[in-house]
Short mmCIF file of C-alpha atoms and ligand atoms in Angstrom, two decimals:
data_model
loop_
_atom_site.label_atom_id
_atom_site.label_comp_id
_atom_site.label_asym_id
_atom_site.label_seq_id
_atom_site.Cartn_x
_atom_site.Cartn_y
_atom_site.Cartn_z
CA UNK A 3 3.41 220.06 8.59
CA UNK A 4 3.85 218.00 11.44
CA UNK A 5 6.60 215.32 11.23
CA UNK A 6 4.11 212.47 11.99
CA UNK A 7 2.31 213.71 8.94
CA UNK A 8 5.16 212.42 6.94
CA UNK A 9 4.44 208.98 7.61
CA UNK A 10 1.65 209.22 4.94
CA UNK A 11 4.30 210.30 2.47
CA UNK A 12 6.97 208.01 3.42
CA UNK A 13 7.89 204.79 1.71
CA UNK A 14 9.70 202.00 3.53
CA UNK A 15 13.01 200.97 2.08
CA UNK A 16 15.00 197.72 2.44
CA UNK A 17 17.38 199.51 4.71
CA UNK A 18 14.38 200.58 6.75
CA UNK A 19 14.68 204.35 6.14
CA UNK A 20 12.03 206.45 4.53
CA UNK A 21 12.28 208.07 1.49
CA UNK A 22 9.23 210.24 0.17
CA UNK A 23 6.99 209.36 -2.40
CA UNK A 24 6.42 210.93 -5.85
CA UNK A 25 4.87 214.08 -6.54
CA UNK A 26 1.53 213.40 -8.44
CA UNK A 27 1.96 212.31 -11.99
CA UNK A 28 5.86 212.20 -11.45
CA UNK A 29 8.19 209.39 -12.52
CA UNK A 30 11.57 208.78 -10.88
CA UNK A 31 14.67 210.43 -12.12
CA UNK A 32 17.77 211.37 -10.50
CA UNK A 33 19.33 214.60 -10.95
CA UNK A 34 23.19 214.41 -10.94
CA UNK A 35 23.23 218.25 -11.51
CA UNK A 36 20.65 219.59 -8.92
CA UNK A 37 21.06 223.16 -8.71
CA UNK A 38 19.58 224.46 -5.75
CA UNK A 39 16.69 226.87 -6.05
CA UNK A 40 16.62 227.75 -2.45
CA UNK A 41 17.26 231.60 -2.07
CA UNK A 42 20.24 232.62 0.15
CA UNK A 43 18.77 234.16 3.33
CA UNK A 44 19.12 237.80 4.56
CA UNK A 45 21.78 238.09 7.25
CA UNK A 46 19.82 239.64 9.97
CA UNK A 47 21.03 238.47 13.49
CA UNK A 48 20.09 236.64 15.52
CA UNK A 49 18.97 233.64 13.98
CA UNK A 50 18.28 230.05 14.71
CA UNK A 51 18.08 226.97 12.24
CA UNK A 52 16.99 223.42 13.16
CA UNK A 53 16.33 220.15 11.62
CA UNK A 54 12.85 219.08 10.54
CA UNK A 55 9.47 220.93 11.88
CA UNK A 56 10.49 222.09 15.60
CA UNK A 57 8.89 225.53 15.97
CA UNK A 58 8.48 225.35 19.55
CA UNK A 59 12.18 224.51 19.81
CA UNK A 60 13.22 227.48 17.66
CA UNK A 61 10.80 229.65 19.57
CA UNK A 62 12.38 228.83 22.90
CA UNK A 63 15.83 229.50 21.28
CA UNK A 64 14.95 232.87 19.77
CA UNK A 65 13.51 234.02 23.09
CA UNK A 66 16.93 233.56 24.59
CA UNK A 67 18.77 235.17 21.64
CA UNK A 68 16.29 238.12 21.69
CA UNK A 69 16.97 238.57 25.44
CA UNK A 70 20.82 238.92 24.60
CA UNK A 71 21.48 235.29 25.67
CA UNK A 72 24.21 233.29 24.08
CA UNK A 73 23.88 230.96 20.85
CA UNK A 74 25.07 228.18 23.27
CA UNK A 75 22.35 228.78 25.67
CA UNK A 76 19.92 229.02 22.75
CA UNK A 77 20.75 225.68 21.30
CA UNK A 78 20.69 223.61 24.50
CA UNK A 79 17.35 225.13 25.55
CA UNK A 80 15.94 224.70 22.26
CA UNK A 81 16.93 221.10 21.92
CA UNK A 82 15.61 220.43 25.41
CA UNK A 83 12.23 221.43 24.10
CA UNK A 84 12.05 218.33 21.82
CA UNK A 85 13.67 216.19 24.22
CA UNK A 86 10.90 216.69 26.68
CA UNK A 87 8.05 216.20 24.20
CA UNK A 88 7.03 212.63 24.52
CA UNK A 89 5.27 212.83 21.36
CA UNK A 90 8.68 213.07 19.59
CA UNK A 91 9.54 209.74 18.98
CA UNK A 92 13.13 210.24 17.95
CA UNK A 93 14.70 212.10 20.85
CA UNK A 94 14.90 212.30 24.64
CA UNK A 95 11.87 211.08 26.67
CA UNK A 96 9.39 208.89 24.39
CA UNK A 97 12.32 208.01 21.86
CA UNK A 98 11.92 204.72 20.42
CA UNK A 99 14.24 201.88 21.82
CA UNK A 100 16.64 199.64 20.72
CA UNK A 101 15.79 196.05 19.76
CA UNK A 102 16.02 195.02 23.56
CA UNK A 103 13.70 197.76 24.60
CA UNK A 104 16.22 200.00 25.80
CA UNK A 105 16.06 203.75 25.05
CA UNK A 106 19.67 205.12 24.43
CA UNK A 107 20.45 208.54 23.80
CA UNK A 108 23.33 210.31 21.84
CA UNK A 109 23.70 214.19 21.82
CA UNK A 110 26.59 216.71 21.46
CA UNK A 111 27.17 220.44 21.65
CA UNK A 112 29.82 222.91 20.49
CA UNK A 113 30.50 226.49 21.33
CA UNK A 114 32.10 229.57 19.77
CA UNK A 115 35.66 228.52 21.10
CA UNK A 116 35.44 225.09 19.56
CA UNK A 117 34.84 223.58 22.78
CA UNK A 118 32.63 220.58 22.61
CA UNK A 119 30.91 217.83 24.80
CA UNK A 120 29.10 214.72 23.92
CA UNK A 121 27.21 211.83 25.69
CA UNK A 122 26.87 208.33 24.03
CA UNK A 123 24.61 205.47 24.85
CA UNK A 124 22.99 207.62 27.68
CA UNK A 125 20.16 205.81 29.44
CA UNK A 126 17.46 207.02 31.79
CA UNK A 127 18.44 210.72 31.52
CA UNK A 128 15.90 212.82 29.30
CA UNK A 129 18.17 215.81 28.70
CA UNK A 130 20.92 214.49 26.96
CA UNK A 131 22.16 217.91 25.48
CA UNK A 132 22.65 219.29 28.94
CA UNK A 133 24.83 216.46 30.08
CA UNK A 134 26.73 216.95 26.99
CA UNK A 135 27.10 220.42 27.83
CA UNK A 136 28.21 219.59 31.44
CA UNK A 137 30.79 217.18 29.83
CA UNK A 138 32.04 220.20 28.01
CA UNK A 139 32.11 222.60 30.90
CA UNK A 140 32.81 220.58 34.08
CA UNK A 141 35.16 217.88 32.66
CA UNK A 142 38.54 217.54 30.87
CA UNK A 143 36.82 215.42 28.27
CA UNK A 144 34.78 215.56 25.31
CA UNK A 145 32.77 212.29 25.23
CA UNK A 146 31.20 210.28 28.12
CA UNK A 147 29.52 206.94 27.43
CA UNK A 148 26.83 204.65 29.03
CA UNK A 149 26.92 204.00 32.59
CA UNK A 150 29.73 206.50 33.15
CA UNK A 151 27.66 209.26 31.31
CA UNK A 152 24.64 208.18 33.61
CA UNK A 153 26.58 208.37 36.80
CA UNK A 154 28.09 211.67 35.85
CA UNK A 155 24.58 213.06 34.97
CA UNK A 156 23.18 211.97 38.30
CA UNK A 157 26.34 213.50 40.21
CA UNK A 158 25.31 216.89 38.43
CA UNK A 159 21.71 216.64 39.63
CA UNK A 160 19.95 215.23 36.56
CA UNK A 161 17.01 212.76 37.85
CA UNK A 162 16.89 209.22 36.35
CA UNK A 163 13.61 208.28 34.91
CA UNK A 164 12.16 205.61 32.74
CA UNK A 165 12.36 207.08 28.96
CA UNK A 166 10.16 204.25 27.47
CA UNK A 167 6.72 205.64 27.33
CA UNK A 168 3.51 203.62 26.76
CA UNK A 169 3.37 204.73 23.15
CA UNK A 170 6.99 203.74 22.54
CA UNK A 171 6.68 200.61 24.15
CA UNK A 172 3.52 199.73 22.29
CA UNK A 173 5.54 200.29 19.04
CA UNK A 174 8.37 198.33 20.16
CA UNK A 175 6.17 195.38 21.09
CA UNK A 176 4.57 195.70 17.60
CA UNK A 177 7.89 195.57 15.88
CA UNK A 178 9.02 192.50 17.99
CA UNK A 179 6.25 190.41 16.21
CA UNK A 180 8.49 190.27 13.30
CA UNK A 181 11.68 191.75 14.93
CA UNK A 182 13.59 192.00 11.50
CA UNK A 183 17.06 192.60 12.04
CA UNK A 184 16.68 195.79 9.65
CA UNK A 185 14.32 197.86 11.46
CA UNK A 186 11.34 199.14 9.64
CA UNK A 187 11.49 202.90 10.36
CA UNK A 188 10.52 206.23 8.71
CA UNK A 189 11.04 209.72 8.60
CA UNK A 190 8.94 210.22 11.70
CA UNK A 191 11.03 207.87 14.04
CA UNK A 192 14.33 208.81 12.80
CA UNK A 193 15.11 212.41 12.87
CA UNK A 194 17.76 213.74 15.12
CA UNK A 195 16.86 217.42 16.03
CA UNK A 196 20.09 219.47 15.25
CA UNK A 197 20.20 223.13 15.96
CA UNK A 198 22.51 225.95 14.83
CA UNK A 199 22.34 229.55 16.43
CA UNK A 200 24.16 232.75 15.73
CA UNK A 201 23.54 235.37 18.65
CA UNK A 202 23.49 239.09 18.71
CA UNK A 203 27.18 239.27 18.95
CA UNK A 204 27.55 237.07 15.95
CA UNK A 205 28.93 234.02 17.67
CA UNK A 206 27.73 230.65 16.68
CA UNK A 207 26.98 227.43 18.55
CA UNK A 208 25.35 224.18 17.66
CA UNK A 209 23.85 221.09 19.42
CA UNK A 210 22.09 217.91 18.52
CA UNK A 211 20.28 214.95 20.27
CA UNK A 212 18.57 211.80 19.34
CA UNK A 213 17.43 208.46 20.34
CA UNK A 214 19.07 207.13 17.25
CA UNK A 215 17.82 204.42 14.82
CA UNK A 216 14.57 202.74 16.11
CA UNK A 217 15.07 199.06 17.27
CA UNK A 218 18.88 199.39 16.48
CA UNK A 219 21.27 196.77 17.71
CA UNK A 220 22.16 197.10 21.49
CA UNK A 221 25.26 199.37 21.72
CA UNK A 222 24.77 201.02 18.49
CA UNK A 223 25.99 204.64 18.22
CA UNK A 224 25.20 206.97 15.09
CA UNK A 225 26.67 210.19 13.93
CA UNK A 226 24.94 212.66 16.49
CA UNK A 227 27.42 212.57 19.36
CA UNK A 228 30.51 212.45 17.15
CA UNK A 229 31.93 215.94 16.75
CA UNK A 230 32.72 216.57 13.06
CA UNK A 231 30.13 213.98 11.95
CA UNK A 232 27.00 214.92 13.51
CA UNK A 233 27.91 218.50 14.15
CA UNK A 234 30.82 220.90 13.66
CA UNK A 235 31.09 224.65 14.59
CA UNK A 236 33.73 227.06 13.72
CA UNK A 237 32.95 230.30 14.65
CA UNK A 238 35.13 231.93 12.01
CA UNK A 239 33.48 229.89 9.12
CA UNK A 240 30.02 228.64 10.27
CA UNK A 241 28.44 225.52 11.44
CA UNK A 242 26.72 222.22 10.16
CA UNK A 243 24.46 219.65 11.74
CA UNK A 244 23.28 216.34 10.15
CA UNK A 245 20.19 214.01 10.53
CA UNK A 246 19.39 210.59 8.91
CA UNK A 247 21.43 207.59 8.77
CA UNK A 248 24.28 208.23 11.02
CA UNK A 249 26.66 205.55 9.56
CA UNK A 250 26.69 207.11 6.19
CA UNK A 251 27.34 210.83 7.86
CA UNK A 252 30.19 209.21 9.95
CA UNK A 253 31.84 207.66 6.85
CA UNK A 254 32.05 211.15 5.13
CA UNK A 255 32.52 213.04 8.48
CA UNK A 256 29.70 215.04 7.06
CA UNK A 257 29.39 218.10 9.36
CA UNK A 258 33.06 218.81 9.24
CA UNK A 259 33.10 218.44 5.37
CA UNK A 260 30.25 221.00 5.14
CA UNK A 261 32.17 223.59 7.14
CA UNK A 262 35.40 222.99 5.47
CA UNK A 263 33.54 223.54 2.03
CA UNK A 264 32.24 226.63 3.32
CA UNK A 265 35.75 227.80 4.43
CA UNK A 266 36.88 226.96 0.66
CA UNK A 267 34.06 229.74 -0.36
CA UNK A 268 30.95 227.57 -1.12
CA UNK A 269 27.79 229.07 0.44
CA UNK A 270 25.98 226.91 2.89
CA UNK A 271 23.57 225.64 0.25
CA UNK A 272 26.38 224.54 -2.06
CA UNK A 273 28.38 223.00 0.88
CA UNK A 274 25.42 221.07 1.79
CA UNK A 275 24.67 219.85 -1.73
CA UNK A 276 28.40 218.84 -2.14
CA UNK A 277 28.50 216.69 1.07
CA UNK A 278 25.29 214.81 -0.03
CA UNK A 279 27.01 214.28 -3.38
CA UNK A 280 30.04 212.68 -1.48
CA UNK A 281 27.54 210.28 -0.15
CA UNK A 282 25.48 209.27 -3.27
CA UNK A 283 28.50 209.22 -5.66
CA UNK A 284 30.43 206.62 -3.76
CA UNK A 285 30.77 203.39 -5.78
CA UNK A 286 28.26 200.86 -4.87
CA UNK A 287 26.37 203.37 -2.72
CA UNK A 288 22.71 202.22 -1.84
CA UNK A 289 21.57 205.98 -1.23
CA UNK A 290 18.23 205.15 -2.60
CA UNK A 291 17.68 203.15 0.67
CA UNK A 292 18.66 205.65 3.17
CA UNK A 293 18.07 209.42 4.09
CA UNK A 294 20.77 211.97 4.98
CA UNK A 295 19.88 215.69 5.44
CA UNK A 296 22.28 218.63 6.43
CA UNK A 297 21.46 222.14 7.54
CA UNK A 298 24.39 224.80 7.51
CA UNK A 299 24.68 228.43 8.35
CA UNK A 300 27.66 230.74 7.72
CA UNK A 301 29.22 233.56 9.64
CA UNK A 302 27.26 236.01 7.53
CA UNK A 303 24.07 234.21 8.70
CA UNK A 304 23.39 232.63 5.03
CA UNK A 305 21.82 229.26 5.54
CA UNK A 306 21.38 226.18 3.30
CA UNK A 307 19.89 222.67 3.71
CA UNK A 308 19.77 219.73 1.39
CA UNK A 309 18.89 215.92 1.64
CA UNK A 310 19.20 212.84 -0.54
CA UNK A 311 15.38 212.31 -0.45
CA UNK A 312 12.28 214.67 -0.44
CA UNK A 313 10.43 215.51 2.84
CA UNK A 314 13.49 216.78 4.73
CA UNK A 315 12.78 220.08 6.29
CA UNK A 316 14.52 223.00 8.08
CA UNK A 317 12.96 225.30 10.68
CA UNK A 318 14.39 228.86 10.73
CA UNK A 319 13.75 231.69 12.72
CA UNK A 320 14.94 235.00 11.81
CA UNK A 321 13.75 238.63 11.77
CA UNK A 322 10.50 237.88 13.54
CA UNK A 323 9.64 234.99 11.15
CA UNK A 324 9.51 231.45 12.17
CA UNK A 325 9.00 229.10 9.57
CA UNK A 326 9.41 225.41 8.19
CA UNK A 327 10.85 225.07 4.78
CA UNK A 328 11.12 222.03 2.71
CA UNK A 329 14.78 221.07 1.70
CA UNK A 330 16.00 220.82 -1.80
CA UNK A 331 17.10 217.18 -2.40
CA UNK A 332 19.19 214.87 -4.56
CA UNK A 333 16.73 212.30 -5.95
CA UNK A 334 14.30 214.43 -8.05
CA UNK A 335 10.85 212.87 -8.97
CA UNK A 336 9.55 214.67 -12.27
N1 LIG B 22 21.57 210.50 12.93
C1 LIG B 22 21.26 209.74 14.04
C2 LIG B 22 21.74 208.43 14.15
O1 LIG B 22 21.98 207.98 13.05
O2 LIG B 22 21.54 207.92 15.18
#
């Protein structure tokens, strides 16, 4: 299912984040003891997984892996496919702007050595993930922000361009009519692309890229460029990447948490479920009003994915099969 089709199934919430609607003839109930019915994958390598329905991106990544390329190259090139797609309103060119009409991008990347790079509040450069890689490889730093990140990108040959497309400008102008502080958004326009890969050598890398929350406050940054929150890779254990409301991921250092839970012996599926439980079990959590989803992979090539609400999915390319699977989720409708 195309992500834009989720709109039909998404209910807008007070926090402006989408949750799925109920299944036919279903009434709400929360399952505190959700047990995953997601089967553990086989461990054939190479493999690539990504948040949401991004088969073109996983195809690109798998081409690189099959040709003997590194997991690092695969996740960068895979994310670039979505960044270049102007019909994807949550990443790169065509990403929805902040409340002032500025498209600002966050991205990060992490390799098998634990090296990492990120860019924050990057403007006018489509391929934020590649700039993040340059930060990792060509500077002594981990994170570059704003104008400094843009200047750095241009010094590396990235061409500046207007990232606000006609379609995203039109959507922003529509939003401005009411211009509610809490943006009305849905699954389609708030879905970080996160990708994790294991190459033929068994080495793991990950990356993620986003234009963040649509119509956010100017200067707002989410989880995606923050190592340990939006993404974490430990080549001895596994990797995790997040999507959804970044503030909630940051508060629980979500991706690092998932990898540490795997280190303690949990499967990727169990670790993703536990990380979601940490969010929803906080006192006074308004988790019904926002979405967070995690995907994870361990060193054996087992994978997992879990979200608070329905309609989150993971694309997985392994052993010749490139498929999108709906993820299990915390709030059950029965
Ligand atoms: N997860 C992306 C963001 O909150 O910006």
